[in-house]
PDB file of N, CA and C in Angstrom:
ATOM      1  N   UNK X   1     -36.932-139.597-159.081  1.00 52.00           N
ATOM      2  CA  UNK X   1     -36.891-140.616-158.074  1.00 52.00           C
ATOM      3  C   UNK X   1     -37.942-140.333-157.023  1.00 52.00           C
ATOM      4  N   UNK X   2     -38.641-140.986-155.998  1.00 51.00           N
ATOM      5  CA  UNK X   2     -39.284-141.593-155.973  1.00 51.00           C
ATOM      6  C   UNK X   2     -38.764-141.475-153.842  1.00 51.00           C
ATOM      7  N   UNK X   3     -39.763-140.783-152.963  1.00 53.00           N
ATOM      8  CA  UNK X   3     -39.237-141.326-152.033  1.00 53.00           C
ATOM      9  C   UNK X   3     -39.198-142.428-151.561  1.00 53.00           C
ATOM     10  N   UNK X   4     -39.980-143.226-151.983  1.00 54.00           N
ATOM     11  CA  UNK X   4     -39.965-144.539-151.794  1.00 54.00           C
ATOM     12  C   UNK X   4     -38.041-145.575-151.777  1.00 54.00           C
ATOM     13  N   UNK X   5     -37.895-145.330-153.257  1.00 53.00           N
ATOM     14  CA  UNK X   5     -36.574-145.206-153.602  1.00 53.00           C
ATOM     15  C   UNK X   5     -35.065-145.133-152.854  1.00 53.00           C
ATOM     16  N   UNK X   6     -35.567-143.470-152.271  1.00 56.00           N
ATOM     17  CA  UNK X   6     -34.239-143.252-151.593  1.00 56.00           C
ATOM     18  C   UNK X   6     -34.005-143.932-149.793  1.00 56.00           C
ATOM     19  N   UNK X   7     -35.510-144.207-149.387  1.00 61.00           N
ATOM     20  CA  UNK X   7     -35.427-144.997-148.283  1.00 61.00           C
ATOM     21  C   UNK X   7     -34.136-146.391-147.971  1.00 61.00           C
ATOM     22  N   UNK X   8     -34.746-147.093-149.390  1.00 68.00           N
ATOM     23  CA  UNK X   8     -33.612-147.984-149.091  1.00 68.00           C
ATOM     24  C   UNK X   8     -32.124-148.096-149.965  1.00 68.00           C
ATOM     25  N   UNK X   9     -32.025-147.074-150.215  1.00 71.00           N
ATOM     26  CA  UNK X   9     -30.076-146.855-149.842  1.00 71.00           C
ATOM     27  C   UNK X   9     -29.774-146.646-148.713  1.00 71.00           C
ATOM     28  N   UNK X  10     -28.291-147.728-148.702  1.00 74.00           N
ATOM     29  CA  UNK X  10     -27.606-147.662-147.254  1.00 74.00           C
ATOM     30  C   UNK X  10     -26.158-146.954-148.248  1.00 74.00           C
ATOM     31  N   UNK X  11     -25.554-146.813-146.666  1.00 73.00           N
ATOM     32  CA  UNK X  11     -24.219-146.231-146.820  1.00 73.00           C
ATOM     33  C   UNK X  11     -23.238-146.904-146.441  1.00 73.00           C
ATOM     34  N   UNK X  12     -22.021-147.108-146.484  1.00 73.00           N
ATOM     35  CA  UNK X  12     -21.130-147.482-146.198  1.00 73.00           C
ATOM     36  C   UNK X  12     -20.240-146.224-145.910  1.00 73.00           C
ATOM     37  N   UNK X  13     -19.145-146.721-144.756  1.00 76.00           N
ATOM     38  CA  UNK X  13     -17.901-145.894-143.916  1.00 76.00           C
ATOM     39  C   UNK X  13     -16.987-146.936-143.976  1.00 76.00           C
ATOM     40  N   UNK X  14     -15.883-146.896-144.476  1.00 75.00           N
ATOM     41  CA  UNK X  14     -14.537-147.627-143.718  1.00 75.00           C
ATOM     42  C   UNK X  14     -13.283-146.365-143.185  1.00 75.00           C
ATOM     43  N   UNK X  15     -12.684-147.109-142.291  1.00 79.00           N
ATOM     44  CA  UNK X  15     -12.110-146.609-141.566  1.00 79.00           C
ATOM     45  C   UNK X  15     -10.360-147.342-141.722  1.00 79.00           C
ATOM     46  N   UNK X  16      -9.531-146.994-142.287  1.00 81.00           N
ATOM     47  CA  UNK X  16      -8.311-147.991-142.344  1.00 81.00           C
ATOM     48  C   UNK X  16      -7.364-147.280-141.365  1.00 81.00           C
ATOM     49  N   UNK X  17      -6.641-148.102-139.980  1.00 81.00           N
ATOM     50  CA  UNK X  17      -6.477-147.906-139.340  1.00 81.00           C
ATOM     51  C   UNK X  17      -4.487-148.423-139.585  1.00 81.00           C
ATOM     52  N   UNK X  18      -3.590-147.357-139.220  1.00 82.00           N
ATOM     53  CA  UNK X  18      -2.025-147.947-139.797  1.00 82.00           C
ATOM     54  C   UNK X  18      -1.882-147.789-137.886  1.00 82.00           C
ATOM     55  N   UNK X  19      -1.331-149.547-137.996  1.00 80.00           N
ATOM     56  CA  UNK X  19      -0.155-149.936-136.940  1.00 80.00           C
ATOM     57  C   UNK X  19       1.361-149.365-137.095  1.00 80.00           C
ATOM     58  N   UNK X  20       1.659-148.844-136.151  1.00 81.00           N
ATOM     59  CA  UNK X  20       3.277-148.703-136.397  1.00 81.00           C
ATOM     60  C   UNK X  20       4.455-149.703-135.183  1.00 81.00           C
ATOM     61  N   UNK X  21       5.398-150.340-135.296  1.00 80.00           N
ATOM     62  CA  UNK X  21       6.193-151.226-135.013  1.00 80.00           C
ATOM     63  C   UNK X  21       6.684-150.116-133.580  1.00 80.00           C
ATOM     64  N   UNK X  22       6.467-150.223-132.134  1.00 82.00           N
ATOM     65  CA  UNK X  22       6.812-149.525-130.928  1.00 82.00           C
ATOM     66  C   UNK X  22       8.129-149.413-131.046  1.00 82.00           C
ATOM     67  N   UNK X  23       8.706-147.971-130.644  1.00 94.00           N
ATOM     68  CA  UNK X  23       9.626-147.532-131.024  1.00 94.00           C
ATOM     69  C   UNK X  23      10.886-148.305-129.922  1.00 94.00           C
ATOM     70  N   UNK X  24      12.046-148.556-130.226  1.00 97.00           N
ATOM     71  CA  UNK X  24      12.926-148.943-129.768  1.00 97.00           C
ATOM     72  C   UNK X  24      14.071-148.110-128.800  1.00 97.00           C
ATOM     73  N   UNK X  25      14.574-148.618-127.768  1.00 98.00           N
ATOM     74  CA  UNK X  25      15.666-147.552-126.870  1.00 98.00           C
ATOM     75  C   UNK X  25      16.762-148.315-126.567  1.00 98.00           C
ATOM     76  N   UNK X  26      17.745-147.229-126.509  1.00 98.00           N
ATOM     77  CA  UNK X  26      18.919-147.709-125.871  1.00 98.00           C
ATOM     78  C   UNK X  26      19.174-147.490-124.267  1.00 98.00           C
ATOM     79  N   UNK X  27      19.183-148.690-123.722  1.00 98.00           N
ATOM     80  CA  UNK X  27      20.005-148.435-122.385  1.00 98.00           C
ATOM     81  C   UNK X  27      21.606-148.449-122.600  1.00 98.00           C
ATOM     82  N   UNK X  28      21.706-147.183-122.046  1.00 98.00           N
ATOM     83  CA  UNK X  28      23.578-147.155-121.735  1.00 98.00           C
ATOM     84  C   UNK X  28      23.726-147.209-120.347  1.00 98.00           C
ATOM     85  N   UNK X  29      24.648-147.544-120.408  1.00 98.00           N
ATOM     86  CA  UNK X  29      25.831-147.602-118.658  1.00 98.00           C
ATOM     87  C   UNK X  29      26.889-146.250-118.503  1.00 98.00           C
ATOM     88  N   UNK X  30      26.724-145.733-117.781  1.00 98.00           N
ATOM     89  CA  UNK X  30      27.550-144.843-117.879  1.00 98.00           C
ATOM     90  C   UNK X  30      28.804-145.092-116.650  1.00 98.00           C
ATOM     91  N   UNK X  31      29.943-144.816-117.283  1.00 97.00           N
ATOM     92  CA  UNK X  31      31.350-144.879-116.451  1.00 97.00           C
ATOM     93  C   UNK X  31      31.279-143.974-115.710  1.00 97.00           C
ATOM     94  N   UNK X  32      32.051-144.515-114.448  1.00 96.00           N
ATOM     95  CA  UNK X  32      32.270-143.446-113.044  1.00 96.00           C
ATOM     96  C   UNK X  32      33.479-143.974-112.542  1.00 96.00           C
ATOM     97  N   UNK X  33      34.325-143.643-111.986  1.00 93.00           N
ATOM     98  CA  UNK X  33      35.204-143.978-111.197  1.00 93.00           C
ATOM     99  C   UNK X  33      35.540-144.591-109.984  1.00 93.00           C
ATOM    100  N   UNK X  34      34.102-145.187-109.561  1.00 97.00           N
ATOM    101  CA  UNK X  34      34.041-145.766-108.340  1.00 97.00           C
ATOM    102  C   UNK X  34      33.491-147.306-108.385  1.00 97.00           C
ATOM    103  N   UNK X  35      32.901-147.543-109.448  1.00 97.00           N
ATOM    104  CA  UNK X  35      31.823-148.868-110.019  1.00 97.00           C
ATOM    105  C   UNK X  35      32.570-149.993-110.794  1.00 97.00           C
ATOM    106  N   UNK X  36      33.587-151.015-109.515  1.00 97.00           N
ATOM    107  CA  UNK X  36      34.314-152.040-110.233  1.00 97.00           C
ATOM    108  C   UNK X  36      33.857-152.593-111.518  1.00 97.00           C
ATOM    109  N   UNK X  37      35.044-152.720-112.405  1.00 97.00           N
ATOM    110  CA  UNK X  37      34.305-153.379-113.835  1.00 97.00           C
ATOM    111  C   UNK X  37      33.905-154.875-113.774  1.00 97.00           C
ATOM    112  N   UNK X  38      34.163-155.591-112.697  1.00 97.00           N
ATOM    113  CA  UNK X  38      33.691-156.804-112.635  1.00 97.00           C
ATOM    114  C   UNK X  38      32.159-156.631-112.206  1.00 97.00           C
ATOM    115  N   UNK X  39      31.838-155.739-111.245  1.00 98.00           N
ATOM    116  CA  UNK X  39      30.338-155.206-110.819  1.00 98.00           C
ATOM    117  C   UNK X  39      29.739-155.429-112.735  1.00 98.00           C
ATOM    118  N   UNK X  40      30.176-154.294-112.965  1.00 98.00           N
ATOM    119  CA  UNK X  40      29.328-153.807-114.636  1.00 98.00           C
ATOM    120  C   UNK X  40      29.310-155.112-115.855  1.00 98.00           C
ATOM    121  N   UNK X  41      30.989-155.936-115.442  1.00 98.00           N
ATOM    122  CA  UNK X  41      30.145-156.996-116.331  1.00 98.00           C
ATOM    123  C   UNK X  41      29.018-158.465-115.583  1.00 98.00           C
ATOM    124  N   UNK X  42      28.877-158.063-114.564  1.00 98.00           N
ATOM    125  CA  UNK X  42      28.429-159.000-113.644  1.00 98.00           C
ATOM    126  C   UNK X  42      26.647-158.331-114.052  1.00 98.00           C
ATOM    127  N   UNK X  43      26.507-157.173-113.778  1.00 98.00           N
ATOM    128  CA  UNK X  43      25.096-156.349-114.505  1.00 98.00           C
ATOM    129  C   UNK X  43      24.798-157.004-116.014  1.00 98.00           C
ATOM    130  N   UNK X  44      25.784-156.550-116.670  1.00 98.00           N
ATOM    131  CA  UNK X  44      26.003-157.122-118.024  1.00 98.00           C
ATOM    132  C   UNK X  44      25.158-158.727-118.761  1.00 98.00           C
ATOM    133  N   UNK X  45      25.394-159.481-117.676  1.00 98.00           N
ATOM    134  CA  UNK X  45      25.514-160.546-117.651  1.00 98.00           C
ATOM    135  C   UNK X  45      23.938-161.070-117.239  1.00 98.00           C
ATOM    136  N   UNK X  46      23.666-160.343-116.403  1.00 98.00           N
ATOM    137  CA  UNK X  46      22.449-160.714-115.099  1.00 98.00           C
ATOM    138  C   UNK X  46      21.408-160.415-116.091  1.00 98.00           C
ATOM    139  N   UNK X  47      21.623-158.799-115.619  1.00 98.00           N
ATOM    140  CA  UNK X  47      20.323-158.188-116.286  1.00 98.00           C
ATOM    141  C   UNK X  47      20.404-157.985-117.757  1.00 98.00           C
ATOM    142  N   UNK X  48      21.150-157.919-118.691  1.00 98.00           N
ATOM    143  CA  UNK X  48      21.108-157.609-119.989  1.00 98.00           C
ATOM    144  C   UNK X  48      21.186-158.986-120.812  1.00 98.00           C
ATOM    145  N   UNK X  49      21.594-160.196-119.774  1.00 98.00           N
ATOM    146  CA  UNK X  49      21.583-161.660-120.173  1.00 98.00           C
ATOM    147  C   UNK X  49      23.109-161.395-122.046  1.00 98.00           C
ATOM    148  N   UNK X  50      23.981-160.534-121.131  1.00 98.00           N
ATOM    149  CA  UNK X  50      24.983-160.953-122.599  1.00 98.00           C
ATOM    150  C   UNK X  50      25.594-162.043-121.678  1.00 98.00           C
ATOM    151  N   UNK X  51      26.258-162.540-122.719  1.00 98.00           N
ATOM    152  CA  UNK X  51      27.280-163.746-123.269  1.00 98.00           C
ATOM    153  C   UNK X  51      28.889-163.112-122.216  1.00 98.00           C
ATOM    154  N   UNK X  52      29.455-164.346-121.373  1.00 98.00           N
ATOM    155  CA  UNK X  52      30.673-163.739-120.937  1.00 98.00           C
ATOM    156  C   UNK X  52      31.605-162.063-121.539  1.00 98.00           C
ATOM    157  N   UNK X  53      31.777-163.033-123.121  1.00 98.00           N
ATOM    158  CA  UNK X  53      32.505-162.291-123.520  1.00 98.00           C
ATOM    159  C   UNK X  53      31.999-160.867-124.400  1.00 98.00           C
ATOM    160  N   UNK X  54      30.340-161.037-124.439  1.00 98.00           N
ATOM    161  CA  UNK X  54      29.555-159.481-124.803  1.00 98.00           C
ATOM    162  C   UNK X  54      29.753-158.657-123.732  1.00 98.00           C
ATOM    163  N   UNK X  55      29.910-158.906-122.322  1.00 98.00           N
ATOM    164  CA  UNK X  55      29.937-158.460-121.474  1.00 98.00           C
ATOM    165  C   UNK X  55      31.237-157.869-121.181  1.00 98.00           C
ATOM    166  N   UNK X  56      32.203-158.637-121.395  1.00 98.00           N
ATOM    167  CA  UNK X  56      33.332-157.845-121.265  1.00 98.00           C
ATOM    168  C   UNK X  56      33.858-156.583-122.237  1.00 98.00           C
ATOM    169  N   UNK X  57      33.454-157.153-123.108  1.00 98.00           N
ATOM    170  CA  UNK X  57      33.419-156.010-124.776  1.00 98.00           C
ATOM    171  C   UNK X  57      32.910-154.747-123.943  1.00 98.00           C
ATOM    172  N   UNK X  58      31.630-154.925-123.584  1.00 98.00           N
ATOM    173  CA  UNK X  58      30.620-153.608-123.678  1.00 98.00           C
ATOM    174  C   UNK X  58      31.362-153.217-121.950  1.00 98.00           C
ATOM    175  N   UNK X  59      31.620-153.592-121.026  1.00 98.00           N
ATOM    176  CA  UNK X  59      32.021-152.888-120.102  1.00 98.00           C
ATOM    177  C   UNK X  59      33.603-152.216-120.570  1.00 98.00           C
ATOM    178  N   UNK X  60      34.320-152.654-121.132  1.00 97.00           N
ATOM    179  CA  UNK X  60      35.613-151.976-121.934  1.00 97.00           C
ATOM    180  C   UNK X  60      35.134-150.803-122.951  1.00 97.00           C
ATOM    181  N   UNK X  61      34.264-151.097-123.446  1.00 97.00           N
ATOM    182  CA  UNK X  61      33.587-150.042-124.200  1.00 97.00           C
ATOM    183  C   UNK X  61      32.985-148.757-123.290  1.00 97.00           C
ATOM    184  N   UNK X  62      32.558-149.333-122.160  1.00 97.00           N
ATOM    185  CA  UNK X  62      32.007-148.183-121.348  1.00 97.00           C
ATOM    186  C   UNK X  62      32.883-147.432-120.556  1.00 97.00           C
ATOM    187  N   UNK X  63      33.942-148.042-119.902  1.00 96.00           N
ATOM    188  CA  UNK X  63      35.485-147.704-119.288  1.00 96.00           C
ATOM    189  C   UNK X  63      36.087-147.036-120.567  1.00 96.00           C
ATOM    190  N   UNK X  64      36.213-147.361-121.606  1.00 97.00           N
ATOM    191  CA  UNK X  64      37.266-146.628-122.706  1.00 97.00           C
ATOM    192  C   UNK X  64      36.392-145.025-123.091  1.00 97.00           C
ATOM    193  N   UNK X  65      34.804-145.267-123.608  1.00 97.00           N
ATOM    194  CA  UNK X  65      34.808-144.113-124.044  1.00 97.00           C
ATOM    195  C   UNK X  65      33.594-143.533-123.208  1.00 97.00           C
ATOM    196  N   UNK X  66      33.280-143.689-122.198  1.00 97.00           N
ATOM    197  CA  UNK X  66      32.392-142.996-120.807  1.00 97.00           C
ATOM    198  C   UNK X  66      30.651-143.440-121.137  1.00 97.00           C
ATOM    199  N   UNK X  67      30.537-144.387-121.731  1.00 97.00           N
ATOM    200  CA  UNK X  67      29.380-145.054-121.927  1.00 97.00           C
ATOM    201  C   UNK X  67      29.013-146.108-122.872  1.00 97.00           C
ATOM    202  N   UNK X  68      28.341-146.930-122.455  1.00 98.00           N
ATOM    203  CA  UNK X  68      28.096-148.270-123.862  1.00 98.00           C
ATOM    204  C   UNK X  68      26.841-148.621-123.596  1.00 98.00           C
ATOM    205  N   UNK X  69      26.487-149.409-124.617  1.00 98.00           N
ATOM    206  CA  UNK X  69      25.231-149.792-124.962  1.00 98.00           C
ATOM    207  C   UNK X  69      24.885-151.108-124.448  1.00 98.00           C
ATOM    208  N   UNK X  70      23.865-151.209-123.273  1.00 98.00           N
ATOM    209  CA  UNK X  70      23.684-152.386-122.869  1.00 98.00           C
ATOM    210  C   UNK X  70      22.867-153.335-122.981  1.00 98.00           C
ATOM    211  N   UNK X  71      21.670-152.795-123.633  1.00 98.00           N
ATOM    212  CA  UNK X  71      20.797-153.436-124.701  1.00 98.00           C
ATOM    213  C   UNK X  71      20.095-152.673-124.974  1.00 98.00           C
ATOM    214  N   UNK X  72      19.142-152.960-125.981  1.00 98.00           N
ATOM    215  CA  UNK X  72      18.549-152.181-127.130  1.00 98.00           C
ATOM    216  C   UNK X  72      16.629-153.018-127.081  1.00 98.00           C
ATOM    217  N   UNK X  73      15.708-152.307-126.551  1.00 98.00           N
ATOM    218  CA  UNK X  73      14.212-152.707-126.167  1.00 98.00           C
ATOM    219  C   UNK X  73      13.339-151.667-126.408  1.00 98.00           C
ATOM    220  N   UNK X  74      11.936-151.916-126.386  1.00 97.00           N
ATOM    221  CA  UNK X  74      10.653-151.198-126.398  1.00 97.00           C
ATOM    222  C   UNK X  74      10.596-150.571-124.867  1.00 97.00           C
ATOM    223  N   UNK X  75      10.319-149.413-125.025  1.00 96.00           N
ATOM    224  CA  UNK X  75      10.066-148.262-123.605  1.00 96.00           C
ATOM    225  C   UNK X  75      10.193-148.669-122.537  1.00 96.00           C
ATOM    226  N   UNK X  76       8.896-149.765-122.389  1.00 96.00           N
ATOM    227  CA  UNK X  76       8.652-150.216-121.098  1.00 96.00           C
ATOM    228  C   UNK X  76      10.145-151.121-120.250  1.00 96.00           C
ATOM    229  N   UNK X  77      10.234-151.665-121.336  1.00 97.00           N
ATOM    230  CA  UNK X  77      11.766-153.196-120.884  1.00 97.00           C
ATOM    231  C   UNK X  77      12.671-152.024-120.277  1.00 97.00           C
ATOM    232  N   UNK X  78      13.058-150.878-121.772  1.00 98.00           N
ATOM    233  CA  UNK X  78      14.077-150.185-121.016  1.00 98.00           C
ATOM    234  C   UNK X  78      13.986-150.165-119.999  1.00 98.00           C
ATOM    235  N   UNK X  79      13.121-149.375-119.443  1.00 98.00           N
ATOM    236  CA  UNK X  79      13.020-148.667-118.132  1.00 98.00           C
ATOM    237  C   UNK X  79      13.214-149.309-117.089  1.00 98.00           C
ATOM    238  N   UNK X  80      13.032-151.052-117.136  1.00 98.00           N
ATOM    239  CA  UNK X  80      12.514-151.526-116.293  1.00 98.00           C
ATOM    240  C   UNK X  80      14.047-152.092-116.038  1.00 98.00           C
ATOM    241  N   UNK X  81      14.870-152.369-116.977  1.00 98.00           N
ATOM    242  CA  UNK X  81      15.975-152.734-116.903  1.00 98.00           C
ATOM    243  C   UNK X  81      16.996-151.571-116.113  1.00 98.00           C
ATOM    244  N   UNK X  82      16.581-150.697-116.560  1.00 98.00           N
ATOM    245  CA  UNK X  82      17.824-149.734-116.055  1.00 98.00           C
ATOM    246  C   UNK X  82      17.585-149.376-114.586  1.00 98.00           C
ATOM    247  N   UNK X  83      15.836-149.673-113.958  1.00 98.00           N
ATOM    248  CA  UNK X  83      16.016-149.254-112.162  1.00 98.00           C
ATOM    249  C   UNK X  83      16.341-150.677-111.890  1.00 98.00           C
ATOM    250  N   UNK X  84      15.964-151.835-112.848  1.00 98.00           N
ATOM    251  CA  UNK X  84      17.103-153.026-112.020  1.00 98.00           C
ATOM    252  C   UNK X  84      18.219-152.793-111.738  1.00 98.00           C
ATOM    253  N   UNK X  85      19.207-152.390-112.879  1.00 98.00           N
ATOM    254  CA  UNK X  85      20.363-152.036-112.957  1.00 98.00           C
ATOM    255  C   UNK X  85      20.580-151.475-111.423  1.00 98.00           C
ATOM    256  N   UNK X  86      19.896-150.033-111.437  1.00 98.00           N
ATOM    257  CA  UNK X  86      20.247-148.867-110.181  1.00 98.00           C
ATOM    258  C   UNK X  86      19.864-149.437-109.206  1.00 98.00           C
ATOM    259  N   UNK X  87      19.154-150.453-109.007  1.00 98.00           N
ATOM    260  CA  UNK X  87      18.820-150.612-107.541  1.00 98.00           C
ATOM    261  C   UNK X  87      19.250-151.805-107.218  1.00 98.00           C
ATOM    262  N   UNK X  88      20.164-152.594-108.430  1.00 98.00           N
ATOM    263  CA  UNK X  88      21.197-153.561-107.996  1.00 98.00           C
ATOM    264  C   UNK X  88      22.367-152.613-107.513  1.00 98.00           C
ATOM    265  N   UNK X  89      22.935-151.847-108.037  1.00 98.00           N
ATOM    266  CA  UNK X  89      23.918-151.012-107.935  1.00 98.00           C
ATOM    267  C   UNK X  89      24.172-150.238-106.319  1.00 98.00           C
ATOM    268  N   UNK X  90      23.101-149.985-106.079  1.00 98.00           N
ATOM    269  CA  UNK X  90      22.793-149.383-104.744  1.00 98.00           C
ATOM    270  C   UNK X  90      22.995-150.139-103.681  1.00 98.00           C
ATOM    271  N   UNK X  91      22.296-151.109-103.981  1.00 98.00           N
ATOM    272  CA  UNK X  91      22.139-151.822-102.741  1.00 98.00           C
ATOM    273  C   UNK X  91      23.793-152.867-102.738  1.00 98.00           C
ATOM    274  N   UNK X  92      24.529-152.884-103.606  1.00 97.00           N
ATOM    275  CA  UNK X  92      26.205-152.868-103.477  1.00 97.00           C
ATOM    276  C   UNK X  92      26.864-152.220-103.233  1.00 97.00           C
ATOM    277  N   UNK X  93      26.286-150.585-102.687  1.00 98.00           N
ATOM    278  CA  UNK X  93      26.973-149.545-102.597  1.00 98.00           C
ATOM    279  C   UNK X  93      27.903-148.880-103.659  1.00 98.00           C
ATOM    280  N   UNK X  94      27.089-149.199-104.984  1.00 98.00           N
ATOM    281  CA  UNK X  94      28.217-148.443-106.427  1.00 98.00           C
ATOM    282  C   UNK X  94      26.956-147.480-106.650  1.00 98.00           C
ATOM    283  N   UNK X  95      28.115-146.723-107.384  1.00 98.00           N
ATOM    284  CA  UNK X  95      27.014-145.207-107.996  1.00 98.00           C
ATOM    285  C   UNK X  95      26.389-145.548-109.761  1.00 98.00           C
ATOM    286  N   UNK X  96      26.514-146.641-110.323  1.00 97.00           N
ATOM    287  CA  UNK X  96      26.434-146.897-111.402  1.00 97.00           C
ATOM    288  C   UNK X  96      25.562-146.217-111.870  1.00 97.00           C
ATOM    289  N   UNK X  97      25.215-145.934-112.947  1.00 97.00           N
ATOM    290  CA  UNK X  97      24.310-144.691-113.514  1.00 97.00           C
ATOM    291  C   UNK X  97      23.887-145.377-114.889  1.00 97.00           C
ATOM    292  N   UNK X  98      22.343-145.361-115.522  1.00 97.00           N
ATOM    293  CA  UNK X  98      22.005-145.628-116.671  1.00 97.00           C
ATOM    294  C   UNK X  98      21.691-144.939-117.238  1.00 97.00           C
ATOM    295  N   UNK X  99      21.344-144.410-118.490  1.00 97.00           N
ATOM    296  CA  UNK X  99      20.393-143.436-119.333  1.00 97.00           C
ATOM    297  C   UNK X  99      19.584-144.548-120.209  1.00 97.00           C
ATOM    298  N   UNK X 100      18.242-144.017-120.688  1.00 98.00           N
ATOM    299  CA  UNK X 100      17.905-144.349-121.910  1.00 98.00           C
ATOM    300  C   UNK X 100      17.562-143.312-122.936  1.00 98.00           C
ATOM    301  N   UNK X 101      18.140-143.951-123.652  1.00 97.00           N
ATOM    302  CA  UNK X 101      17.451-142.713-125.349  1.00 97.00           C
ATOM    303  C   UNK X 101      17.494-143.692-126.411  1.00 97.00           C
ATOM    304  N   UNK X 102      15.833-142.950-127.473  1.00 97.00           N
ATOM    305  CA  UNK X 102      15.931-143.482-128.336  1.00 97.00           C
ATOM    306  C   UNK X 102      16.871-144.668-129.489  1.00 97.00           C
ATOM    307  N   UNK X 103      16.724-145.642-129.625  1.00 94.00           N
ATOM    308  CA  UNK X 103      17.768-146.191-130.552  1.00 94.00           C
ATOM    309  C   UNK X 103      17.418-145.436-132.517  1.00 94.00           C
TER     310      UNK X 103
END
């Protein structure tokens, strides 16, 4: 061959790039002894937008076994939901408490 030849070969690169689906979390409510359950399904309701009676479920759920699941979102929502939550809570003078973890 021929330098002439090898001048004009080109090359090719691909690059395949994998999307993955943003990982999902649970906000819970956690029970306290001071945070009327009408407050928690009234939260329920507001900020998590359940249904009367999802709301009552999941605050009985959180009173019976010391936490429930108040909706289920991508990182950011969580988070953003649960200092709504706390800083609705506060400013009613309840101690209501959220966590998030992974779903």
């Amino acid at each position: 061959m021929s330098e002439e030849s090898n001048a004009n070969v080109q090359t090719s690169t691909s690059t395949q790039t994998t999307l993955t689906e943003p990982g999902l979390y649970h906000v819970y409510l956690l029970n306290d002894d001071y945070t009327p359950m009408d407050f928690v399904t009234e939260i329920l309701k507001t900020i998590f937008r359940k249904t009367p009676q999802d709301a009552e479920a999941v605050m009985l759920k959180i009173h019976e076994e010391g936490k429930g699941v108040a909706g289920t979102y991508s990182h950011e929502i969580a988070e953003q939901k649960a200092i709504e939550t706390t800083a609705q809570a506060r400013s009613q003078g309840h101690p209501l408490n959220c966590t998030i973890e992974k779903a």
